Every structure is written in C-alpha cells, then in structure tokens.
XYZ file of C-alpha atoms in Angstrom:
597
model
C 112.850 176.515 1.175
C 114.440 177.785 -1.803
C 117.655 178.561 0.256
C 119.280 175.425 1.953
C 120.330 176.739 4.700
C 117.124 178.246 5.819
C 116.022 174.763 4.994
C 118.612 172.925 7.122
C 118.041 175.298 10.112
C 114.135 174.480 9.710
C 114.424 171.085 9.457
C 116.689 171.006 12.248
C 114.465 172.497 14.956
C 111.967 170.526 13.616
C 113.361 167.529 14.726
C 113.940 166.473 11.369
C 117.293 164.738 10.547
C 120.421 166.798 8.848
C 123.610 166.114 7.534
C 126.086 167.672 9.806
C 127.549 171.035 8.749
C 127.645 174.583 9.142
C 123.986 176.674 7.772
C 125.346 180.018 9.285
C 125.764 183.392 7.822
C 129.173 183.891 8.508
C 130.446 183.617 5.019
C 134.275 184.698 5.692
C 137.002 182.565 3.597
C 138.657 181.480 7.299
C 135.066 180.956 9.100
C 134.116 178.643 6.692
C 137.628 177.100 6.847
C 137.461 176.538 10.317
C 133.724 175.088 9.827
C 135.135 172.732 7.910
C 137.846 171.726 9.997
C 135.378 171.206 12.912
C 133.040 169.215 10.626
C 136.221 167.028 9.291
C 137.550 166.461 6.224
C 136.061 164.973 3.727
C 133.692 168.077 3.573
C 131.210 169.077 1.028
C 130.564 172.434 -0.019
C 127.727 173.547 -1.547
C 126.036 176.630 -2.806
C 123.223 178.006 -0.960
C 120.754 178.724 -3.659
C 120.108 176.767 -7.132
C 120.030 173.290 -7.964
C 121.387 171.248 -11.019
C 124.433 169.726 -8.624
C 126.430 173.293 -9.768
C 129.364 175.044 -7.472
C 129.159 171.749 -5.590
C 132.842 170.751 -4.471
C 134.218 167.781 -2.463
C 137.126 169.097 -0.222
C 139.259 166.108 0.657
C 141.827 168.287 2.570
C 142.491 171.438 4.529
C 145.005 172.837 1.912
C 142.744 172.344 -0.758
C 139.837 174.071 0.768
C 140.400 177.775 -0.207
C 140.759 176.911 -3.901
C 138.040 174.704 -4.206
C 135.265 177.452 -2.229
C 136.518 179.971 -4.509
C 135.406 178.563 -7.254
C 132.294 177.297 -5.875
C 131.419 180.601 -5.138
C 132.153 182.101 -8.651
C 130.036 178.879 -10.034
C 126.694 179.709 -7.718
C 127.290 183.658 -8.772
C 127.288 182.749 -12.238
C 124.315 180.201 -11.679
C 122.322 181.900 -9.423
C 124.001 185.557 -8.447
C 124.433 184.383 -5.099
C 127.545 182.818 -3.622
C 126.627 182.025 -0.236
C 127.400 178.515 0.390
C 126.853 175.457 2.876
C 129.107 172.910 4.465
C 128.016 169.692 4.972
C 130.327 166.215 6.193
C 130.500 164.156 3.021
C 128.905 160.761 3.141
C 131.331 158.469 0.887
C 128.688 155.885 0.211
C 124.948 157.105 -0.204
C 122.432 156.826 -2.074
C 119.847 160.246 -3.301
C 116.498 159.208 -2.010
C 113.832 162.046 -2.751
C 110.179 162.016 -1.983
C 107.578 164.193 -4.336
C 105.048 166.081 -1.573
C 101.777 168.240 -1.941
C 100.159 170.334 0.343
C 97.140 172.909 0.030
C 95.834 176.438 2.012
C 93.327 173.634 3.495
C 96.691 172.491 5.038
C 96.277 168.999 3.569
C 99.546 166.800 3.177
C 100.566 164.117 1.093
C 103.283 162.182 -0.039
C 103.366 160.429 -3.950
C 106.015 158.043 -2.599
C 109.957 157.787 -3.712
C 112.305 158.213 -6.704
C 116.095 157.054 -6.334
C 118.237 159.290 -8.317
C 121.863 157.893 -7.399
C 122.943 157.527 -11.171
C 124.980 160.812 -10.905
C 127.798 162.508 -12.731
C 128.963 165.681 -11.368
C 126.348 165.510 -8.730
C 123.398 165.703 -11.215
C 121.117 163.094 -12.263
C 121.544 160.942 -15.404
C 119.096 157.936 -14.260
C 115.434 158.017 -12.120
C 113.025 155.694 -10.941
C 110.373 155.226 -8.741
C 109.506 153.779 -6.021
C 113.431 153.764 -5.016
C 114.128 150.092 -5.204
C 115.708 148.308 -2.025
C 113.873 149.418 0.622
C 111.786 148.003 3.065
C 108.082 148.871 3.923
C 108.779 150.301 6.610
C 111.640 152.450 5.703
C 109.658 154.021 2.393
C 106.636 154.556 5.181
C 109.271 156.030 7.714
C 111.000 158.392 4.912
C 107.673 159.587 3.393
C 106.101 160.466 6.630
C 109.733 162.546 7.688
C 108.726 163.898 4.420
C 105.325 164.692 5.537
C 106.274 166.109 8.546
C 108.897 168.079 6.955
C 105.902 169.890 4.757
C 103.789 170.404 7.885
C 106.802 172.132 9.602
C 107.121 174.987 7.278
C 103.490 175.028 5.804
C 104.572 173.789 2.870
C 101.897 174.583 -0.350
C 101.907 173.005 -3.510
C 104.418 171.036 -5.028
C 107.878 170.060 -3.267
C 110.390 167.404 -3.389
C 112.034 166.885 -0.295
C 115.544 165.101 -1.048
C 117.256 162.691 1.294
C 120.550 160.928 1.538
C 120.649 157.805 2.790
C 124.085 157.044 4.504
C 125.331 153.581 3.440
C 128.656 153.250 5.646
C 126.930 151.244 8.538
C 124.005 149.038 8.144
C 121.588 151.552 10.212
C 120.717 153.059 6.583
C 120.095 156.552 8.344
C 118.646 159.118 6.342
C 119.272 162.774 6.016
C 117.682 165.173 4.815
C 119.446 167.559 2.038
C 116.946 170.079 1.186
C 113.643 171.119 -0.509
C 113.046 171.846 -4.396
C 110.122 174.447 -4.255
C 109.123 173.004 -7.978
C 108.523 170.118 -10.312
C 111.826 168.539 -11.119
C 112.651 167.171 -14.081
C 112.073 163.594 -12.751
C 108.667 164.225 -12.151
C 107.611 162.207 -15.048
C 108.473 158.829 -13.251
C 106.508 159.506 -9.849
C 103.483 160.373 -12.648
C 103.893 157.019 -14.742
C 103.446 154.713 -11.312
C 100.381 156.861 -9.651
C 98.597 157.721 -12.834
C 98.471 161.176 -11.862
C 99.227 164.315 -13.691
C 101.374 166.605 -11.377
C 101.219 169.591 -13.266
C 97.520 169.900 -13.183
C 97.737 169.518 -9.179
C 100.044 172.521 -9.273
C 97.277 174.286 -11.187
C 94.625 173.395 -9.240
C 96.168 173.953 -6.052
C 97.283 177.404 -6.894
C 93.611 177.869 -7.896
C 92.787 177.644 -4.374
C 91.315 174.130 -4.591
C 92.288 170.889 -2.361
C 94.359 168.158 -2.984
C 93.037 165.679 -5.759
C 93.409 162.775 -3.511
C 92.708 163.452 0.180
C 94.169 160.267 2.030
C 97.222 159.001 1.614
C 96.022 155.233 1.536
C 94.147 156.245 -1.597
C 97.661 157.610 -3.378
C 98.144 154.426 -6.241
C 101.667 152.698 -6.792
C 101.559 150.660 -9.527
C 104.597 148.683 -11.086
C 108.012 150.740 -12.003
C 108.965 153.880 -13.816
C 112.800 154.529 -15.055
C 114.143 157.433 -16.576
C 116.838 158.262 -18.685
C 118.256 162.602 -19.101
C 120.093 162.990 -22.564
C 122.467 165.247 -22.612
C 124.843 167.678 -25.273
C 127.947 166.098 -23.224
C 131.087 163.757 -24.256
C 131.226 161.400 -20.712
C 135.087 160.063 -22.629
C 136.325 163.669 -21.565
C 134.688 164.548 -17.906
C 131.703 164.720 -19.344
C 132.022 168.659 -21.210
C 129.657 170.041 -22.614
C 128.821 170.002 -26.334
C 127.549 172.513 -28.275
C 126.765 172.494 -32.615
C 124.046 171.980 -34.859
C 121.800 168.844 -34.233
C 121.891 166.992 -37.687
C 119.714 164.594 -36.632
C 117.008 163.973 -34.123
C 115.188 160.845 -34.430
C 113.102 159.779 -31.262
C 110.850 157.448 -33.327
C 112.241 154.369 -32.738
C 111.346 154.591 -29.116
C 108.642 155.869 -29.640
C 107.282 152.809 -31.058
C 108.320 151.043 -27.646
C 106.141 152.902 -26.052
C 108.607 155.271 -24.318
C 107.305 158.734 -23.092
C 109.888 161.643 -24.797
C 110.126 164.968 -23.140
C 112.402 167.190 -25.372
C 112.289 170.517 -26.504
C 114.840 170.283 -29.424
C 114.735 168.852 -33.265
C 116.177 168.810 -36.138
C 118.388 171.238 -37.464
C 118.326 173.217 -33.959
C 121.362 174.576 -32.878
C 122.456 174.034 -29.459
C 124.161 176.982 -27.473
C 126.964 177.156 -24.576
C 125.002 179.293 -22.551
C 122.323 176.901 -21.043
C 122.330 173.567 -19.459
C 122.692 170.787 -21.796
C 119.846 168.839 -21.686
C 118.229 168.094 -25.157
C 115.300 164.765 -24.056
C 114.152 162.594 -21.501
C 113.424 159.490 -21.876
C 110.593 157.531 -19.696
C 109.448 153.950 -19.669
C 107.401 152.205 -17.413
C 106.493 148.417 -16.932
C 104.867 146.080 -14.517
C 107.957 145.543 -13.046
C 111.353 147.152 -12.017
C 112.987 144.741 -14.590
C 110.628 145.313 -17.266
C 110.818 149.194 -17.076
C 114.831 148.543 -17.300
C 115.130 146.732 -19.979
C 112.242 148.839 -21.706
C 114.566 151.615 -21.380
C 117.627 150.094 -22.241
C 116.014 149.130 -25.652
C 114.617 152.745 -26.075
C 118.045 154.405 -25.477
C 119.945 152.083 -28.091
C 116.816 152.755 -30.828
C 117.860 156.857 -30.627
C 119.421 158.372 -33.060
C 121.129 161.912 -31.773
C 124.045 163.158 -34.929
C 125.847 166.653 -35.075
C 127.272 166.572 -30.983
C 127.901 164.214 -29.052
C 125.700 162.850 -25.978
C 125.148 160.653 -23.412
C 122.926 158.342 -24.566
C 125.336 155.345 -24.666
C 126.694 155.790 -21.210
C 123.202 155.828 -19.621
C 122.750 152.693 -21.979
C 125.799 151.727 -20.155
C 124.509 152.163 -16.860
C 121.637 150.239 -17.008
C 123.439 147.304 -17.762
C 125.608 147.751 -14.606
C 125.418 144.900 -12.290
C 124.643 147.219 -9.494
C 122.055 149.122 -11.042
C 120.390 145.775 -12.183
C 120.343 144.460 -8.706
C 118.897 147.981 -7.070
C 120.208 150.156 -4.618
C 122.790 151.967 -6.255
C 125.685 153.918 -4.687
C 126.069 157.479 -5.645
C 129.848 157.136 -5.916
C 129.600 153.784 -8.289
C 129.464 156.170 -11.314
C 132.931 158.405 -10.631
C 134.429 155.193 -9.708
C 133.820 153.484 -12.872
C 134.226 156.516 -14.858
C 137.683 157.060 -13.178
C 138.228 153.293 -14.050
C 137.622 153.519 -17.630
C 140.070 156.380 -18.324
C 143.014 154.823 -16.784
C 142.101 151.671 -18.360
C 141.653 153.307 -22.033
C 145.254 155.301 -21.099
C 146.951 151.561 -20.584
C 145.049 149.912 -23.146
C 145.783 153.015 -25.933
C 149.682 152.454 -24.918
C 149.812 149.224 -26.181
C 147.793 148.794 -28.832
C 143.774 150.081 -28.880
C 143.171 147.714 -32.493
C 145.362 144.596 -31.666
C 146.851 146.324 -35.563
C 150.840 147.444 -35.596
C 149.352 150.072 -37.949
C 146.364 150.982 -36.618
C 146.863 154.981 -37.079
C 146.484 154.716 -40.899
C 142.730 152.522 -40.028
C 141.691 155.106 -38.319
C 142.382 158.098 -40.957
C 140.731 155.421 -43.192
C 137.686 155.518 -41.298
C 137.740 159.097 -40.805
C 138.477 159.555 -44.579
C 136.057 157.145 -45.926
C 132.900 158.780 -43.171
C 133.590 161.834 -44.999
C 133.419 160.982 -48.443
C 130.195 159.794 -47.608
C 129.267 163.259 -46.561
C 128.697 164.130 -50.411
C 126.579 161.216 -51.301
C 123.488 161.644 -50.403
C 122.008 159.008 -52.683
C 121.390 156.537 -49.941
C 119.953 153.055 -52.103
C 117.493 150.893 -50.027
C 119.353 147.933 -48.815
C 122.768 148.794 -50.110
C 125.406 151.582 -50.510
C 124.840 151.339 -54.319
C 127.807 151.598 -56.286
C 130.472 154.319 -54.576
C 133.232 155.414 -56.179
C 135.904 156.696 -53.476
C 138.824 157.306 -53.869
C 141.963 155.007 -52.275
C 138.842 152.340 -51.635
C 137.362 149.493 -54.082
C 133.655 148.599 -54.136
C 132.997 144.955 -54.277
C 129.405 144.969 -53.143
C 126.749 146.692 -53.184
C 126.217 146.291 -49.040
C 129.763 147.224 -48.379
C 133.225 148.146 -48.896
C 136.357 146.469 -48.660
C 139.753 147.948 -48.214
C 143.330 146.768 -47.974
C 146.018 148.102 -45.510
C 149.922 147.132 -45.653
C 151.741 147.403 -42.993
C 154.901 148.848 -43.511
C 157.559 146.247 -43.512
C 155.175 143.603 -43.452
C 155.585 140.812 -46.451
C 152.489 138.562 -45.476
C 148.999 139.595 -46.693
C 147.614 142.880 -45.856
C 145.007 143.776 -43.372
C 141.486 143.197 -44.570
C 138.925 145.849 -43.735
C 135.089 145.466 -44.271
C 133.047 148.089 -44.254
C 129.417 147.918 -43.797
C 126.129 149.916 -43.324
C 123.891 148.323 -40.624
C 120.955 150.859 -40.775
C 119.910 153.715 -43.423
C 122.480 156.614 -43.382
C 125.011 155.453 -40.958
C 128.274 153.474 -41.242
C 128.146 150.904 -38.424
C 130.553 148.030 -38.497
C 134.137 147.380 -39.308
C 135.514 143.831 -39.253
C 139.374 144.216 -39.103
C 141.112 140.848 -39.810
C 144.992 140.439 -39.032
C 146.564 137.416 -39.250
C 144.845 135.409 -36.527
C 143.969 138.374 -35.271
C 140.230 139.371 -35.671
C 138.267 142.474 -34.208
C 134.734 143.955 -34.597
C 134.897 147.651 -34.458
C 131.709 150.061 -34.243
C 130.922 153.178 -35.470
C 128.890 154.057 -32.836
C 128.602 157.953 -33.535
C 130.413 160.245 -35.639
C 130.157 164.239 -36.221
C 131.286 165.774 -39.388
C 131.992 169.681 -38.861
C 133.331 172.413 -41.631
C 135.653 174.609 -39.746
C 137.211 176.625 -42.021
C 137.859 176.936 -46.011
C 139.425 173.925 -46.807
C 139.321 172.409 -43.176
C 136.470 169.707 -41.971
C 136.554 167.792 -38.498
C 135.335 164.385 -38.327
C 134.802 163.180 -34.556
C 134.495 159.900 -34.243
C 133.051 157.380 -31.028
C 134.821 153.798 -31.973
C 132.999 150.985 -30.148
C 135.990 147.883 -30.230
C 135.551 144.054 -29.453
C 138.390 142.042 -29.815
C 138.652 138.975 -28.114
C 136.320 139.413 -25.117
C 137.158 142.833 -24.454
C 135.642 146.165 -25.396
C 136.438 149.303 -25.230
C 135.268 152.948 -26.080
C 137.790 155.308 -28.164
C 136.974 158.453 -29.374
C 139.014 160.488 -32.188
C 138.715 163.698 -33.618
C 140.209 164.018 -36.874
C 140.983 167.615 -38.893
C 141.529 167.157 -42.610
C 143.163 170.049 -44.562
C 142.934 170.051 -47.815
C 141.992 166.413 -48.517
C 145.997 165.503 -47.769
C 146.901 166.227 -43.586
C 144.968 164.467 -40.736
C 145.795 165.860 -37.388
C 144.314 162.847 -34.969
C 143.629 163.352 -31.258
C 142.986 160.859 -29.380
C 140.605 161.464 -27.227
C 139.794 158.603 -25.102
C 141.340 159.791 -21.914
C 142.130 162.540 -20.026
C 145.757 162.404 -21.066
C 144.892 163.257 -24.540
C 147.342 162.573 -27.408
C 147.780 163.379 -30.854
C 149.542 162.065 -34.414
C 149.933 163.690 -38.249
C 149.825 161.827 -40.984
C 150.048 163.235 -44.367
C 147.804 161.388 -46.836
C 148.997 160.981 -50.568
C 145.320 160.924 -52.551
C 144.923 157.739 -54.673
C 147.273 155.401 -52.293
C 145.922 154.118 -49.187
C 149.310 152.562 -47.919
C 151.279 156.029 -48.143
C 151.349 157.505 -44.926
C 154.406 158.906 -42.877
C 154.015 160.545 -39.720
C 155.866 163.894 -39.524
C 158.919 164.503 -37.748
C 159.338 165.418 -34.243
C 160.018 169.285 -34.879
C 156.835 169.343 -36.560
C 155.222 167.454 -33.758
C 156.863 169.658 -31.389
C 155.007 173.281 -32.942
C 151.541 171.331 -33.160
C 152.210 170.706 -29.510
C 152.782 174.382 -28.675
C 149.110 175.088 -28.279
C 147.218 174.644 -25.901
C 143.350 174.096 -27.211
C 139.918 175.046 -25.897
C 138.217 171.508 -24.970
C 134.754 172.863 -25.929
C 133.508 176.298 -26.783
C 132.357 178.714 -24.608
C 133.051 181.741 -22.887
C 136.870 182.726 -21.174
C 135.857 183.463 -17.731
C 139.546 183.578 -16.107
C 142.656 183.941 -17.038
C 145.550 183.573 -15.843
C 148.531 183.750 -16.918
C 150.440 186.482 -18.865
C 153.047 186.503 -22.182
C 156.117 185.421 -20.929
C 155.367 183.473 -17.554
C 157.005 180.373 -16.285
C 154.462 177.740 -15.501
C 155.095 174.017 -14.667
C 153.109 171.274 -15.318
C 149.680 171.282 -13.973
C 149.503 175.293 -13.419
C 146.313 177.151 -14.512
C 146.097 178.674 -17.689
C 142.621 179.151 -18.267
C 138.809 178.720 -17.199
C 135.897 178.051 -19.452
C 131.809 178.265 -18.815
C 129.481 176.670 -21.017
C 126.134 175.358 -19.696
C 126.642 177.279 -16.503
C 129.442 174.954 -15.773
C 133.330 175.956 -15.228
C 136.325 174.046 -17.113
C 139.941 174.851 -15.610
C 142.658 174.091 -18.473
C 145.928 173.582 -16.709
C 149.693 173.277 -18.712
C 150.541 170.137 -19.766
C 153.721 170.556 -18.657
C 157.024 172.709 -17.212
C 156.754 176.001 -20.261
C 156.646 179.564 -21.158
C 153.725 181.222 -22.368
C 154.173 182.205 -25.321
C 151.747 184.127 -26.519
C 147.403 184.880 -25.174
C 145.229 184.669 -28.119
C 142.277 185.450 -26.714
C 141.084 187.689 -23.638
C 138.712 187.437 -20.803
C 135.200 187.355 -22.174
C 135.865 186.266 -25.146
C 133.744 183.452 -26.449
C 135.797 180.477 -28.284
C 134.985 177.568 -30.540
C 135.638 174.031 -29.602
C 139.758 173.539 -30.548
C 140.396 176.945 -31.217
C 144.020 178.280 -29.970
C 143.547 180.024 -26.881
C 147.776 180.307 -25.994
C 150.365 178.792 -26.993
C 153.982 177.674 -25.116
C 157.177 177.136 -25.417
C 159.240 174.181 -24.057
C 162.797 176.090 -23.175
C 164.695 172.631 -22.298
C 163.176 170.643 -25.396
C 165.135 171.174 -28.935
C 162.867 171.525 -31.955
C-alpha cells in the first residue's frame, strides 16, 4: 500500500472506485505522454512512493508535459529515491476526504470515521477536522464502509488512512479513492480528540498481537468537532518558500491556556535547517461543536507568538475566517485561487500607493530603522517603553513614540506617526495620519538578522487598514552601516526594490539613488531562500530572455526554479552545483546589453 500504484491496481479489482489514470510500469518519457493524452488534459502527475503532496504536478497541456514530469521525477528521487510516477485525470473542484482504519491478525476491521483536509497549499495540508463537515449520513456510512472494504481487500493490519477525493463538478458527489498511508498521519490528533481514543497505543497493541480495542463499529464514539491547524517555517506572500534561521522566540502559552493541544518538537533558540520539511507545531482544538472548535482555533492561532522566520500562522488564521471554510465543505482549489488573488491584487494596489502616503518609502525605513534600534534595548518597562532615546525620533510618552515625516515639497503639516507597543516585547501598531487621510498599520511580525560586519536585515510583515481595506505587505530591509537601506518589496511575486541613503540625526533626508546605481543593484539575481543549488543552468556569457531558467533550489525536500527577470547576459556564476546558499546571497549576476547605465 505504500506504493500507489499497487494501491490503485488493488483497489481497482476490488471493485473499489479510482480516479482514472495510468498505474502501469511503463515509465518511458513518451508512454507516459501518450497516457496522458488518452487520459486528457488537465492531468495530474504524481510520484509513486512518498507522501507530503511532493513531485506532484498539474499538467494543463501537452507541451508542457515533458518539463513538468521531469521535474517531478527529480522531486520523488530526492524525496523518496524513487521516481516512478502515476497519472491520474485532475478533478478541478474536490474536496480530500480521508478515513482513519484499523485492522488486526484476528482480521477485525474498523473505521474511526472522517477528517476533511481540503485547506491545501501545494497539495499538502494546512487545516484538518473531523468528522468532514457537509456530508450526509449516508454518504460518511457509504465512504467509511468503501473504506472498510478497501482494508479487507488487501488484509490490511494496523493503522491506515485510506484517502478519498470527492469530485465536486456534478452534484453526484462521487468519490475516489487516492491511495493508502500505511501510518499515523500527522492529522491523527483530530480523529483522537472526537473518539476519545489514543491511536498510538492501538498501533502498539495491535502489533503486540492483541485485537482491536473496540470490536463493533456501533461502539466507535463521535463526539462534537476537532480542527487542526500545521505551522509551518514558510512565507505564504512569496509561494509559500521555505524559511530557515534561528527561532528567537517560541511561545505556545497563550494557547495553551485555551485549552489547545500543541504538538511541536521545536523551542527556543533552535535553529531550523533547509534540509527537512518545515513543520515546527500543530495546533488542535476541539469543542462541542464545529463552530466552537473554529473559533477555538482561530483564537489559539492569533495568541502564538513564533519570531526569528517567518510562518504561517496568520494565513491559517486567515483561512478560518474564510466564508467557505466557515460554512463547511471546502474546495481544494479555494486556497490557490485566493492566494493567486491576493498577489495580483497586492501588485495593483503596491502601484498606486500601498500607505494612501506620497512618501511612504521613507515610513517604511522608519519602521525598519526604529524595530532595530529596539534590538539593543532590552530593558523592556512593564506597561511602557520607558524613556528611549533614538536617534531621528522624539519620546513623548512613556507608552509610545511619535515621529514626524515631511514630504518633500509639501508646505502643510507633516505626517504624524504613532508608535506604540501593544504587548511585552513587540512593536504592534502604527497610526499614520495624512491630511484627511488616516490608516492603522500593524506590525504583525518582524525578523531582525546580522548578515555580515556592519550589515543587519530587518524583514518586516505590515498588516494595513485604511479605509475598509486591508492588505498584507511584506519588506525586507538591509542596513549598512547605519546610513543605506536597500528595501524589497516583497509582497508579490513581481518583487521590487528602492535605496535610500539615510543621513543619521534627520529623519526627512532621504534621496533615492540614481538610476545607474539602481541599474548594478539590479544586476543580481538573488537566492529567494537558502538552500542547496541542485541545477544549473546556464553558463558565463549566455543569452537568456525573460522567463528562462537560471537556477533550481531544494530546501525542505522541495524544488524552487529561479527564472531571469528579463531579456540579459549572464554575467558571471557565483556559485556551483551543490553548493549550499544563504537566503539573498548572489548566486549570478546579468547584464542588460540594450539598457544604458
């Protein structure tokens, strides 16, 4: 069961419902290109071995379909060590039904009813509950016995989760069945918060020879709702890559004291690697009902305190708050489409204007400037800041700061910025009033990182309300020497970047450099996050135009393809295949033949 197509060929003669595809072991580059052809396109194609949603591709087209099973292939090699794949039709609108299943030598079967896993990026899991909400009686009686049956058909022992999709593109709500995790999965926890059982000691018992704990399955308890909630070492503002660093912080209490369940394995002051998956905590509620687990989760997620990388913990905030989660039922393809929403709406919105503020580039070196200042006071005062002396900024309380801002050109009263601290440590809140203007802008996570002599990084996750919109932003700011700020902007896929030069002592002085110098900082071409070069490929001196390959990165067991930003030469390869690189060091850099300097 560990392969899936073994499974699927089982499950097939067993009369059991499969997605159609090709199982065989023809594993040719044109076999499996005509498999797919005959299954029609879109097709998905997936490794034969391992788990975790890795090497899995979508193929929307024929001419896409050799690219895109290559590096599946190298993915499940470098996951698993075997590259053997499986095709299957992909089902647009679905939803990732699973059931949890038991079985002993006495050849006793059972079934611990459902979890609904649909709350996916990158085909892996980010939310779980159970029972899967939205169904019927008779279709969670229907899929556990197929689950059941699926058990008894290959003598299934000990503990399994057989995983379903449930096709959503007619209103027959057919199910599927996907394959069979020989294991516990990390969701476990939620099928043992609404049956009161512990799984892991059936595992143990059962391998110790003895029967099932529970005999009948009438006798199997379902009581209320369980949710669950995977943090992870990932930025979801930039496709969700991986983040590795030193965790600076690690506070769980808070929801703790909700009553939340926390699986983790990290703390405080652990560093977190590139070379395994990035899972740091999970994060399990339950509650009498499906509402009540929700919002006991939502409330656990926001009282979490993760610092030193970023994570995911307030996107699956995010999700729970979803319309479509809230009413149950939720479409595995809900999450790319909204995440594909947000990035083209953060590119429009970061064209015009992302702080409603003409001069909004110097606020945010402010920020950046005045989060690292911080860095060297540790002499946090209950209830206040106490009495901090920075630089550029005047203290006029002891619960806050306040700053002015001139815009250049501007002869009316300058921009009023108040800093304050909403909880012990961390700067929170910045109220930015312009004119008639008035915005509320979040900290809502920042990194500080030393990255060479004289060099620190400040990354920055900017939560803004203005009006009655909000949006994310996210910034990483270098600052050399106390004086230059190199700012990316980070909030999109399109990423861009500014200098300004800072003159200590003067807030207002700023001037963004001139284009020639904007032109060499745009010469290189960055690594996204650190990790290990796997590919690649190109060479000094090749012509490559906008969107060619220049290089692939693994971290977490998970492949990043960097691709030219536009028409170039390469210039010169810094690095060489195998190397491992930090997060923004200079892999290459290009030149731009038609653009003057």
């Amino acid at each position: 069961m560990g392969s899936k197509a073994v499974a699927r060929s089982l499950m097939s003669q067993a009369g059991i419902p499969v997605v159609p595809g090709f199982d065989g072991d023809n594993q040719s580059a044109s076999f499996l290109l005509e498999a797919a052809d005959h299954i029609g396109y879109p097709v998905m194609i997936k490794p034969a071995m391992g788990g975790g949603g890795k090497g899995m591709k979508i193929c929307t087209a024929r001419e896409h379909f050799a690219s895109l099973l290559q590096v599946s292939q190298k993915e499940a090699r470098g996951s698993c060590g075997d590259d053997r794949v499986v095709l299957e039709r992909y089902i647009s609108r679905s939803r990732h039904v699973e059931v949890q299943i038991f079985g002993d030598d006495q050849e006793n079967m059972l079934h611990l009813y459902t979890r609904d896993c649909s709350a996916q990026r990158r085909h892996q899991k980010i939310i779980e509950e159970a029972p899967a909400p939205d169904l019927t009686d008779h279709e969670r009686e229907r899929i556990g016995q197929i689950a059941v049956d699926a058990g008894h058909a290959v003598k299934y022992r000990n503990a399994g989760t057989v995983e379903f999709i449930v096709d959503l593109t007619s209103n027959a709500k057919e199910f599927f069945f996907l394959e069979v995790n020989t294991r516990l999965q990390v969701e476990h926890t939620v099928t043992e918060m609404v049956t009161g059982q512990d799984l892991v000691e059936w595992q143990l018992r059962i391998a110790g020879g003895e029967q099932l704990p529970i005999l009948l399955q009438e006798q199997v308890p379902c009581r209320g709702s369980s949710m669950e909630a995977r943090i992870y070492a990932e930025n979801p503002e930039q496709d969700f890559l991986p983040q590795s660093g030193t965790l600076n912080v690690v506070d769980f209490s808070g929801a703790e004291q909700l009553g939340s369940r926390i699986d983790t394995g990290v703390e405080q002051g652990d560093h977190v690697s590139v070379f395994y998956d990035p899972i740091l905590a999970k994060v399990v509620t339950w509650g009498a009902t499906r509402t009540i687990a929700r919002e006991k989760l939502y409330e656990s997620l926001n009282a979490i305190s993760i610092r030193g990388i970023q994570t995911n913990v307030s996107y699956a905030s995010q999700i729970l708050q979803l319309p479509e989660f809230i009413r149950g039922g939720f479409d595995t393809s809900i999450l790319q489409n909204m995440h594909k929403q947000n990035r083209e709406g953060h590119r429009s919105h970061t064209k015009e204007n992302p702080f409603r503020f003409k001069d909004w580039k110097n606020l945010i070196v402010s920020i950046a400037r005045f989060v690292l200042d911080l860095k060297c006071r540790p002499h946090w005062l209950p209830g206040g800041w106490g009495h901090i002396a920075c630089s550029g900024f005047e203290t006029n309380r002891t619960g806050g700061l306040n700053i002015s801002i001139s815009e250049a050109g501007h002869t009316g009263p300058p921009v009023v910025v108040n800093l304050e601290k909403l909880r012990e440590g961390q700067i929170e809140l910045v109220s930015l009033t312009s004119g008639n203007e008035n915005s509320v802008i979040r900290v809502m996570d920042h990194v500080i990182r030393d990255i060479g002599p004289g060099t620190e990084q400040v990354h920055m996750h900017l939560g803004v309300w203005s009006k009655d919109t909000y949006q994310n932003y996210y910034f990483m700011i270098s600052i050399i020497e106390g004086r230059d700020f190199f700012v990316s902007d980070c909030s999109s896929s399109s990423q861009s970047a500014f200098h300004l030069r800072h003159v200590p002592l003067d807030l207002e002085e700023f001037r963004i450099l001139d284009e020639s110098t904007q032109m060499e900082l745009t010469r290189k071409v960055l690594a996204p996050m650190p990790g290990k070069l796997v590919e690649i490929h190109v060479q000094n001196g090749q012509a490559v135009s906008r969107g060619d390959a220049l290089f692939t990165l693994e971290a977490m067991k998970m492949r990043h393809l960097v691709r030219s930003p536009k028409t170039a030469m390469v210039d010169e390869v810094l690095y060489q295949r195998g190397d491992v690189v930090s997060l923004g060091a200079t892999v290459m850099t290009l030149d731009y033949p038609n653009e003057t300097s």
